[in-house]
Tab-separated table of C-alpha atoms and ligand atoms in Angstrom:
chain	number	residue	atom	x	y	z
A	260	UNK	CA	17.197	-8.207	-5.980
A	261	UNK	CA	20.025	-5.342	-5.333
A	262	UNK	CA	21.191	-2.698	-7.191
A	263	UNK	CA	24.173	-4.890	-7.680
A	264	UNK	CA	23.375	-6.380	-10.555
A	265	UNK	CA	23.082	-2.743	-12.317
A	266	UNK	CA	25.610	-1.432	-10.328
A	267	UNK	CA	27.119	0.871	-13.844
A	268	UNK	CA	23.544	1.486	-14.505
A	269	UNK	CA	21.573	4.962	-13.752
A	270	UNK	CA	19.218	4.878	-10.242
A	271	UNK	CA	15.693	5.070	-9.958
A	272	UNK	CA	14.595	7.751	-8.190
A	273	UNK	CA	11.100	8.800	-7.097
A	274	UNK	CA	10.806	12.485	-8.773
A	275	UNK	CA	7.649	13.056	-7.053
A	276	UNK	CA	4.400	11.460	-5.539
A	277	UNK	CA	0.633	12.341	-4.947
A	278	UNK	CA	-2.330	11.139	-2.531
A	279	UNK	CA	-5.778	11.341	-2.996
A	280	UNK	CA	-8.439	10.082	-0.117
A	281	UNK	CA	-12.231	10.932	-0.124
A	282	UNK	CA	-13.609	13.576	1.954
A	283	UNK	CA	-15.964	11.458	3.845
A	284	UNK	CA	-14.681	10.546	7.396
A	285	UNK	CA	-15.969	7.423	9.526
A	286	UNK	CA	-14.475	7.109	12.690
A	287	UNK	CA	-14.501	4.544	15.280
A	288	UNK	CA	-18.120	6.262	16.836
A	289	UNK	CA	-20.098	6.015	14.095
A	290	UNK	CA	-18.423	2.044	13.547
A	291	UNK	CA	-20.335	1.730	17.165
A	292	UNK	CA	-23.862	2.263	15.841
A	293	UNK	CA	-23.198	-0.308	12.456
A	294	UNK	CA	-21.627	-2.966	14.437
A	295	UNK	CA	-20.469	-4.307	18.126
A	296	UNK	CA	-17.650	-2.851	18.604
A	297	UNK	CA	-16.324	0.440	20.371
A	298	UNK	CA	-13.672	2.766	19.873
A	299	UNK	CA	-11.881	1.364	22.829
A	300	UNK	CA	-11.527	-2.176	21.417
A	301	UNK	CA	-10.176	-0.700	17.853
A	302	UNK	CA	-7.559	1.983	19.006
A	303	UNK	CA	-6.380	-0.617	21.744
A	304	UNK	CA	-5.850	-3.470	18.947
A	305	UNK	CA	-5.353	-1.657	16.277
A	306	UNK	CA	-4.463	2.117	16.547
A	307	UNK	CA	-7.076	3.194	13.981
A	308	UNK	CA	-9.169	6.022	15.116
A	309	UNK	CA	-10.647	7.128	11.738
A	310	UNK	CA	-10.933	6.246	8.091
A	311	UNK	CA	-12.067	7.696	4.684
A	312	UNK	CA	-14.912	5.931	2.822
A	313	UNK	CA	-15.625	6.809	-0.754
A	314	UNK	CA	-18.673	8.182	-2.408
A	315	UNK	CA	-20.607	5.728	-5.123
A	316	UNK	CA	-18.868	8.058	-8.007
A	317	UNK	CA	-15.193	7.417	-6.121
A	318	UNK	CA	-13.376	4.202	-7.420
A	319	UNK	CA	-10.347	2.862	-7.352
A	320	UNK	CA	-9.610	4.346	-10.825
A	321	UNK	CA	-10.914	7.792	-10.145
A	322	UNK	CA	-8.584	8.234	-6.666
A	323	UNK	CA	-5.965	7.112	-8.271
A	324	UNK	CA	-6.261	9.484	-11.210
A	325	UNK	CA	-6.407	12.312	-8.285
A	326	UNK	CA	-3.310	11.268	-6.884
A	327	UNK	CA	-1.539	10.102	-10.024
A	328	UNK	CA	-2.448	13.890	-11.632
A	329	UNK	CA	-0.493	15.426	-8.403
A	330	UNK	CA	2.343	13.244	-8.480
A	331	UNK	CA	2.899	14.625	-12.198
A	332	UNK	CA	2.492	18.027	-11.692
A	333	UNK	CA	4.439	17.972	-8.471
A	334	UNK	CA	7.181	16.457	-10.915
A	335	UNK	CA	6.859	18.882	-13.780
A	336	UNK	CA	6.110	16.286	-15.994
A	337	UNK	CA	3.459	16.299	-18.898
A	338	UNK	CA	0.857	13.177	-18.883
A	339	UNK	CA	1.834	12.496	-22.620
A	340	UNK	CA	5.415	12.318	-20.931
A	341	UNK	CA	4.568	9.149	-19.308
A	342	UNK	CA	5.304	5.498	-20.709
A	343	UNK	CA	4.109	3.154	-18.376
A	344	UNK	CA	1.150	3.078	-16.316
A	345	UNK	CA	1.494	0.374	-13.592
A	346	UNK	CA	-1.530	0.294	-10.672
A	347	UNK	CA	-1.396	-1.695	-7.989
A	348	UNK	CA	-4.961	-2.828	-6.538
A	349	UNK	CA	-6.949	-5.723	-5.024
A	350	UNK	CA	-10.234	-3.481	-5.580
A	351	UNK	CA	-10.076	-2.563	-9.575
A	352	UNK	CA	-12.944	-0.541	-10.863
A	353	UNK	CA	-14.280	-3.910	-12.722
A	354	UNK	CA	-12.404	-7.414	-14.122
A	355	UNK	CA	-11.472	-5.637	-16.631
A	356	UNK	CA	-10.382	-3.292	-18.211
A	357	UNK	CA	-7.247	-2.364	-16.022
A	358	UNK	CA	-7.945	0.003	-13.234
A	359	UNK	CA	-4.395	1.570	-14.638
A	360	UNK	CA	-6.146	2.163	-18.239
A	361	UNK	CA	-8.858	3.822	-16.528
A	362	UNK	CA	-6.484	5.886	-15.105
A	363	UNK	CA	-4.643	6.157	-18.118
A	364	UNK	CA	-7.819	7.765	-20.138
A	365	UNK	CA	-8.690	10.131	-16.969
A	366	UNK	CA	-5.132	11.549	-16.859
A	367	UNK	CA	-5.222	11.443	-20.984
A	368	UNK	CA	-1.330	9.658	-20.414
A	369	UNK	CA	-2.086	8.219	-24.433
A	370	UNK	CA	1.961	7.240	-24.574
A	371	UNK	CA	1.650	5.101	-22.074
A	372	UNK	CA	0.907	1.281	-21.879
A	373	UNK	CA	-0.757	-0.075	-18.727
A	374	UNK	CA	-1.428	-2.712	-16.497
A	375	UNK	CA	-2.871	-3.560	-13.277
A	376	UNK	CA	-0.473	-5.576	-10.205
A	377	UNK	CA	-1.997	-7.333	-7.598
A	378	UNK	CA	-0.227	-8.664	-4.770
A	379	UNK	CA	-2.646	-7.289	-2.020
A	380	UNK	CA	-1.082	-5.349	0.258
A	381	UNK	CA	2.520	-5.928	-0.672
A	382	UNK	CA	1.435	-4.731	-4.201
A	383	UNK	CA	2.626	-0.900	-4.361
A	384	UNK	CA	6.329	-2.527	-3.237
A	385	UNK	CA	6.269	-5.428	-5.810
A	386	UNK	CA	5.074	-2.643	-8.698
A	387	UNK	CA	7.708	-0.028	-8.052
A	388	UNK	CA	10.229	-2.816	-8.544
A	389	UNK	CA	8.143	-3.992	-11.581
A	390	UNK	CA	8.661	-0.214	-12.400
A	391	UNK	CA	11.830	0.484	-11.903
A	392	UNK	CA	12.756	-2.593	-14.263
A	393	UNK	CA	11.512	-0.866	-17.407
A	394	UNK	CA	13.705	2.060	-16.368
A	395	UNK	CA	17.110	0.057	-15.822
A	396	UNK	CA	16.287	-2.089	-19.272
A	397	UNK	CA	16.526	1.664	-20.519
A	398	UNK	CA	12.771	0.318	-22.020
A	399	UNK	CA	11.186	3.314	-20.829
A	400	UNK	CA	12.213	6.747	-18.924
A	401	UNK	CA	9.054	7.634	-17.132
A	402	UNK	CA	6.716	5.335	-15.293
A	403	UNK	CA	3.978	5.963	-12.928
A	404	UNK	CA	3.264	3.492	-10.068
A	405	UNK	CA	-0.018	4.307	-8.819
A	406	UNK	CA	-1.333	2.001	-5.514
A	407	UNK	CA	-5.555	2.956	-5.459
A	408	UNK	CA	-8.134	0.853	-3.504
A	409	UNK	CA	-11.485	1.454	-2.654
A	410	UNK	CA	-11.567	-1.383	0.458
A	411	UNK	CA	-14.689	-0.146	1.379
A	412	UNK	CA	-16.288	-1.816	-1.700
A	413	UNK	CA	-15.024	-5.351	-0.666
A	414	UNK	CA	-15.819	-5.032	2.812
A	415	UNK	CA	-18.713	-6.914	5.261
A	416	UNK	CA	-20.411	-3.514	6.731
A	417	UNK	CA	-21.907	-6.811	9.208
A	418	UNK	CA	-18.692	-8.689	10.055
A	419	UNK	CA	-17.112	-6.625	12.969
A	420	UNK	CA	-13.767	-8.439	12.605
A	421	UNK	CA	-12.674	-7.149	9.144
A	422	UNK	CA	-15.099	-3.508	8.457
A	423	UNK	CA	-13.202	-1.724	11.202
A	424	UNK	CA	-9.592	-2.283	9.738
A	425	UNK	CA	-9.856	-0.578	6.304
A	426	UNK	CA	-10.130	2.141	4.557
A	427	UNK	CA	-10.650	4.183	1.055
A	428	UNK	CA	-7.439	5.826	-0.777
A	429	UNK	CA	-4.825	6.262	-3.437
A	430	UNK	CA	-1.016	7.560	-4.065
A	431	UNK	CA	1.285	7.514	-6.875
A	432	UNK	CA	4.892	7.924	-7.064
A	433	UNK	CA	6.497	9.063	-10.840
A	434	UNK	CA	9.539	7.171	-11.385
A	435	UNK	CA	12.984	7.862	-13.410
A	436	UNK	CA	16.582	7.077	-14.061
A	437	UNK	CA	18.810	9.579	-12.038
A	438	UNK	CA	20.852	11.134	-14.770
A	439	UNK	CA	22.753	13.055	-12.733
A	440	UNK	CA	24.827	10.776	-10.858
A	441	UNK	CA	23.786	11.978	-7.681
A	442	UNK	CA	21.178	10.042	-6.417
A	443	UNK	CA	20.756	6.758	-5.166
A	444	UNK	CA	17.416	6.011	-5.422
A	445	UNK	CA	16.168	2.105	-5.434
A	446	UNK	CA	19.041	0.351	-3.287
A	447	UNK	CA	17.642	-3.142	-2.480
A	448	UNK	CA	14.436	-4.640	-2.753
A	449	UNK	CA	13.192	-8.244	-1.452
A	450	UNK	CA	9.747	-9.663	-2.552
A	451	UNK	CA	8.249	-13.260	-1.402
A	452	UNK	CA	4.624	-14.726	-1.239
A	453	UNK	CA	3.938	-18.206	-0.350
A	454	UNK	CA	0.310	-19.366	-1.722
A	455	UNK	CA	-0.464	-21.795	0.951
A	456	UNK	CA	-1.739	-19.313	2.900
A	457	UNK	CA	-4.023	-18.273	1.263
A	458	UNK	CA	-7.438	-18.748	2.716
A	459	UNK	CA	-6.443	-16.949	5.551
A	460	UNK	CA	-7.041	-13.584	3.774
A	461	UNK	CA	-9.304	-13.574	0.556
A	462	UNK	CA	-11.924	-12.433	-0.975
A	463	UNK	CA	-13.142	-16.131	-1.884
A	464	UNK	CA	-15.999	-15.225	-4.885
A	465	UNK	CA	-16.753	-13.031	-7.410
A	466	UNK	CA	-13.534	-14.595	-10.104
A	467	UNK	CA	-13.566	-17.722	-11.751
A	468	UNK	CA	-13.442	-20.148	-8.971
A	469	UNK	CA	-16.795	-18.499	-7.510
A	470	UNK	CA	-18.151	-16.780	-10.529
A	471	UNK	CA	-21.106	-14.224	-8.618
A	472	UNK	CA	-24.502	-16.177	-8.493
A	473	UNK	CA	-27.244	-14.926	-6.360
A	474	UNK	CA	-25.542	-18.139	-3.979
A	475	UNK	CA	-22.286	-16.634	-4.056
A	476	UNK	CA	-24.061	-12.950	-3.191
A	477	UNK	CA	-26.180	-14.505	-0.735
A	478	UNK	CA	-23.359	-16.391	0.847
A	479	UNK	CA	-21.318	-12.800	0.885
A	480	UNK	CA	-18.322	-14.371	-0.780
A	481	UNK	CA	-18.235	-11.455	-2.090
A	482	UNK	CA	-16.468	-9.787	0.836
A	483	UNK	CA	-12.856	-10.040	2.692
A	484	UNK	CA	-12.775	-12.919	4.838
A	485	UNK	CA	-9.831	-12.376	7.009
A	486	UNK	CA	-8.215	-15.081	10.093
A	487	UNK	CA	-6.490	-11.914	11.737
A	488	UNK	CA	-4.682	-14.022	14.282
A	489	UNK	CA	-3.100	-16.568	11.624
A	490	UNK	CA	-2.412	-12.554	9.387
A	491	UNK	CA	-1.027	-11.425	12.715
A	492	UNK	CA	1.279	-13.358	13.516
A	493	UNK	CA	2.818	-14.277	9.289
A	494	UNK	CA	2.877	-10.077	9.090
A	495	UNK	CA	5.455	-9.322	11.961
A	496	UNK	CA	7.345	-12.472	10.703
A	497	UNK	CA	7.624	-11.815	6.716
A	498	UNK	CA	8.045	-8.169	6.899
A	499	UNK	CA	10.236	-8.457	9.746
A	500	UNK	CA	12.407	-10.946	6.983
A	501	UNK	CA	11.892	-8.950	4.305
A	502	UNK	CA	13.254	-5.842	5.832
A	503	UNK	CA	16.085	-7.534	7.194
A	504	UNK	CA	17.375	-9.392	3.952
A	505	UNK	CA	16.619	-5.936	2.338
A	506	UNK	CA	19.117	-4.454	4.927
A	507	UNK	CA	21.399	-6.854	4.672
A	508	UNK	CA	21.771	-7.430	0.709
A	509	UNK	CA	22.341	-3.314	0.873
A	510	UNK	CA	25.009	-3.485	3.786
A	511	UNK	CA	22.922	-1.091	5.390
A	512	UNK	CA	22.407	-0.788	9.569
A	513	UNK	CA	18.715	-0.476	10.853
A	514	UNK	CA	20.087	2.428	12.940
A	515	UNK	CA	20.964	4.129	9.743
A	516	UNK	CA	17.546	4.533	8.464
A	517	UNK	CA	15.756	7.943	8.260
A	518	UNK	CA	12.403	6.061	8.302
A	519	UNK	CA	10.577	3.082	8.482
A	520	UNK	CA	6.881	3.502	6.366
A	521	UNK	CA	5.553	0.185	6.841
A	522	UNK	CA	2.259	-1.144	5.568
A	523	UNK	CA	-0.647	0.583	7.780
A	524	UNK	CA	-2.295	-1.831	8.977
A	525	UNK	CA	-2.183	-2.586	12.935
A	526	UNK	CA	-0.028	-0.186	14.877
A	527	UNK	CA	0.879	-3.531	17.246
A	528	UNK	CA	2.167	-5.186	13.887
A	529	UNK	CA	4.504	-2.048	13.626
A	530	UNK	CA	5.695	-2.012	17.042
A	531	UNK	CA	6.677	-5.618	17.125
A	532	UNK	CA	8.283	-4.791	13.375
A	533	UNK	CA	10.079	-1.734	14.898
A	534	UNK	CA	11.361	-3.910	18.362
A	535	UNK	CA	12.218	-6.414	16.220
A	536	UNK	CA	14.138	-4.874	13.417
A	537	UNK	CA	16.109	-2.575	16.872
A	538	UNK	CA	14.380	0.588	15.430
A	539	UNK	CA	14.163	4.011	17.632
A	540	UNK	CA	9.893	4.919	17.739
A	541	UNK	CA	10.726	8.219	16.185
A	542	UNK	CA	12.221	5.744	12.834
A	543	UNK	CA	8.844	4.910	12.129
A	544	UNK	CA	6.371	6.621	10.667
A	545	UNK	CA	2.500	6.132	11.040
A	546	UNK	CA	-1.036	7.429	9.446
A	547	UNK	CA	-2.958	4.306	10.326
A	548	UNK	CA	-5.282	6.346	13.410
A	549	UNK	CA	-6.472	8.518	10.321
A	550	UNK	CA	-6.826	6.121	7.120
A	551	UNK	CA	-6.836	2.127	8.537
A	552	UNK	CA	-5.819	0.133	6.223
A	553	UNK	CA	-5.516	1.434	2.384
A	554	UNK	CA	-4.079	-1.826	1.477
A	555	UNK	CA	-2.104	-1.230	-2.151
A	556	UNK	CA	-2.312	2.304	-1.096
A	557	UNK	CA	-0.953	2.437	2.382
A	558	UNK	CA	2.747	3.108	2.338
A	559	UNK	CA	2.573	5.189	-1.218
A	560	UNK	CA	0.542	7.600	0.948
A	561	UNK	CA	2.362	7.646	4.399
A	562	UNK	CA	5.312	8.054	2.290
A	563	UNK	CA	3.551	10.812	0.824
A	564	UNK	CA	2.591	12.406	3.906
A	565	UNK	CA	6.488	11.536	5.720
A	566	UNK	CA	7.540	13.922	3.071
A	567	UNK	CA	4.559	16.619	3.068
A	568	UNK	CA	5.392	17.307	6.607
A	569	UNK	CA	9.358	17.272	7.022
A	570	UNK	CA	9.522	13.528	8.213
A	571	UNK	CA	11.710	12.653	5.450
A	572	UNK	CA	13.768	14.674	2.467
A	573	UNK	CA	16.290	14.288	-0.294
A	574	UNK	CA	18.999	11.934	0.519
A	575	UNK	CA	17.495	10.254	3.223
A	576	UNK	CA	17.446	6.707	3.602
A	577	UNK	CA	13.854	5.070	4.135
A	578	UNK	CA	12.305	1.825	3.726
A	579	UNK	CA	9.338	0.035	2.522
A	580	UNK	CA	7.804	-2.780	4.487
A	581	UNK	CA	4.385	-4.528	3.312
A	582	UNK	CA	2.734	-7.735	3.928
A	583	UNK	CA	-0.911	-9.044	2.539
A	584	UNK	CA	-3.153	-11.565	1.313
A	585	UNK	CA	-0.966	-14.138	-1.007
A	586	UNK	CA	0.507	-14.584	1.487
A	587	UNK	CA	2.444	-11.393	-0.241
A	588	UNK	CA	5.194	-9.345	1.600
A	589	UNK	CA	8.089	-7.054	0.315
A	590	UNK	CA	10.442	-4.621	1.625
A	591	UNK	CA	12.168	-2.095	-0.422
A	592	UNK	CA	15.301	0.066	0.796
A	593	UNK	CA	15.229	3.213	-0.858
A	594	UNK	CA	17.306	6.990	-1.164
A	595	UNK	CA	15.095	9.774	-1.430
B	771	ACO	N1	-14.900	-4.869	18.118
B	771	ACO	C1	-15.016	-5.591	19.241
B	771	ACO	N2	-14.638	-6.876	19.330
B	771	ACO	C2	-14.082	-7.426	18.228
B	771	ACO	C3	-13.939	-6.719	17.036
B	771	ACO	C4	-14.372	-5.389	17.008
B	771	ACO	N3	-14.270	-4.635	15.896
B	771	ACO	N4	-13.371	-7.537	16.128
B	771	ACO	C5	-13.171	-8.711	16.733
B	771	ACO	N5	-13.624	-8.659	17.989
B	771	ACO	C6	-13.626	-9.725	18.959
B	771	ACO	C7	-13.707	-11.080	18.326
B	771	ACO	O1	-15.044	-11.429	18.075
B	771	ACO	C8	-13.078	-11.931	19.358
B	771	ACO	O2	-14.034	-12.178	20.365
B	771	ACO	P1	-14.123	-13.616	21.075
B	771	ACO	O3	-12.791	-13.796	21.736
B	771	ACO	O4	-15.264	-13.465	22.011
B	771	ACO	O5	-14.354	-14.579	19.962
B	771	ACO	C9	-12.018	-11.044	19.912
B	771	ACO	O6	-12.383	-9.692	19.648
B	771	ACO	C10	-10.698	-11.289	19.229
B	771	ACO	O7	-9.779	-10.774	20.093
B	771	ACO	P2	-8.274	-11.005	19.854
B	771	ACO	O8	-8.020	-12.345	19.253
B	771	ACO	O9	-7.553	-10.688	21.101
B	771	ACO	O10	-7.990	-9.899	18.780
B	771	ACO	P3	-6.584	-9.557	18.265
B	771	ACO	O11	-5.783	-8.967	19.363
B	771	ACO	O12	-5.986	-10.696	17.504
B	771	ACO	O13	-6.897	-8.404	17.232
B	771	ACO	C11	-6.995	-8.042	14.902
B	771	ACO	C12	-7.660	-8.688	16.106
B	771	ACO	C13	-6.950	-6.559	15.115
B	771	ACO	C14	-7.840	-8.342	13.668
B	771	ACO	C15	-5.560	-8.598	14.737
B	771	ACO	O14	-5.584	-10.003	14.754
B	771	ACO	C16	-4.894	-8.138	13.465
B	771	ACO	O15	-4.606	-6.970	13.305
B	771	ACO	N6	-4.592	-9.081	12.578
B	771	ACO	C17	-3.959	-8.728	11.311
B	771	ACO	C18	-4.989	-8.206	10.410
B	771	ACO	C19	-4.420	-7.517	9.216
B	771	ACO	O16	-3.436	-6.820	9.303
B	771	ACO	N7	-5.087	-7.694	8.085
B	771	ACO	C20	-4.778	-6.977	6.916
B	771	ACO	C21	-3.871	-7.703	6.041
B	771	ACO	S1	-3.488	-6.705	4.693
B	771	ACO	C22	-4.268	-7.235	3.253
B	771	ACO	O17	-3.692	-7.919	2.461
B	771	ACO	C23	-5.667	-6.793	2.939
């Protein structure tokens, strides 16, 4: 999917975009004393060194209200200004309603209809290009993209294999046509899942498969079951795809890239991402050591944060890399 296809039509541009995490830190120390494991074995294998966890009153809905509320003020525009609500999350507040109604009502964004996206961790990727379909139909002019998870909800506080990885969080970008001419905005975006894969990241119970039971509870299929290896290795291959066809469709050299913000998940996944795409280290950029794995959330906020400290500004060229349960994955070149 290129720009191509609308090439006489207006960009979309990210105006502005928000974070929200919870104020309660647990680093790799206090993981020690809940489960065998040191913080040794996770900064070696992973590079996460800390990670927020939020309180009982913190959902998905509520961080991503905090973060959606910034993005819009940051942008200077009004919630009744907003016409789509899109969140992306594999931890919604409940089956329904949609985490992005929730939002909706917090943020009192009454103009706007809403939905929720799930494609795991790939999901903040695949709904800014759900987004920024609206705005090239000319459908709507303002949409917010929100990506909010609360991973610590889902999560096996027993199973030291998957409760050291994630973490709590939420960002939102506010999307619109560039009517000035000047920017470039969404270039080239490439999206792929392929469902055989996946039992090797899930949450197996708790939908209609696996409806909850005191069994299904008692079983904890409640929780993320994760075979990291098998995620390994499909991770550095799919986004390693993804960012190249994105590349490629856009004519656009690696070496030309401002940034990489890839999905936060395992700084070894990045590095063999960054060796593999010919990237320089200091194209990268990574918040993993202080937030693990935000899923949805992860690149909305380190794109956040690339831009809160200097990393990245207007008319740089960046790109989007993700990969998650599905198997999901998506890359997404972008101008700032
Ligand atoms: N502390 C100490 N030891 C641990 C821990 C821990 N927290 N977790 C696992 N181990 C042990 C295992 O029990 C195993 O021990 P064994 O060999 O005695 O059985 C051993 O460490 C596993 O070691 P490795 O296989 O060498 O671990 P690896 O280098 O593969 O790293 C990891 C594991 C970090 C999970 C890696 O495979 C990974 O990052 N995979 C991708 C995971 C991922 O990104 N998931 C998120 C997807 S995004 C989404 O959609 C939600």
């Amino acid at each position: 999917m290129s720009r191509k296809a609308v090439a006489n039509q207006a960009a979309c541009v990210i105006e502005a975009t928000g974070m929200y995490v919870p104020d309660r830190v647990l680093n790799n120390h206090d993981l020690e004393k809940i489960v065998d494991t040191s913080d040794e074995w996770i900064r070696t294998r992973t590079g996460i060194v800390e990670r927020r966890i939020g309180e009982a009153s913190e959902t998905s809905g509520t961080m991503g209200a905090h973060a959606a509320r910034q993005a819009l003020e940051r942008a200077g525009i009004a919630p009744q200004e907003v016409d789509l609500v899109i969140c992306a999350t594999i931890t919604p507040d409940m089956p329904f309603p949609s985490t992005a109604s929730v939002i909706q009502a917090e943020l009192g964004a009454f103009n706007a209809a809403c939905f929720d996206m799930e494609a795991a961790c790939a999901g903040f990727i695949y709904a800014l290009q759900i987004g920024a379909q609206f705005l090239y139909s000319g459908t709507y002019d303002t949409v917010l993209v929100i990506g909010a998870e609360k991973m610590s909800s889902v999560l096996d506080w027993s199973d030291r294999n998957t409760c050291v990885l994630f973490g709590d969080g939420a960002g939102a970008a506010v999307l619109r046509r560039d009517e000035t001419g000047t920017r470039r905005g969404l270039i080239s975006t490439i999206l792929g899942a392929d469902g055989r894969y996946g039992s090797i990241l899930s949450v197996p119970g708790g939908g209609s498969k696996l409806p909850p039971t005191v069994e299904t509870v008692q079983r904890g299929e409640h929780f993320l079951k994760m075979s990291g290896a098998e995620v390994y290795k499909q991770a550095v291959l799919r986004m390693q795809q993804a960012a190249s066809g994105a590349l490629k469709e856009a004519g656009v050299a690696a070496g030309d890239l401002k940034l990489l913000i890839p999905h936060q998940a395992n700084r070894r996944i990045i590095q063999a991402l960054v060796d593999r795409l010919g990237l320089r280290d200091d194209q990268v950029f990574i918040n993993l050591d202080r937030y693990g794995n935000t899923s949805a959330a992860s690149v909305i906020m380190a794109l956040h944060e690339a831009v809160e400290q200097g990393a990245l500004k207007r008319g740089d060229l960046f790109m989007f890399a993700a990969f998650g349960a599905g198997l999901s994955w998506a890359a997404s070149l972008m101008e700032y």
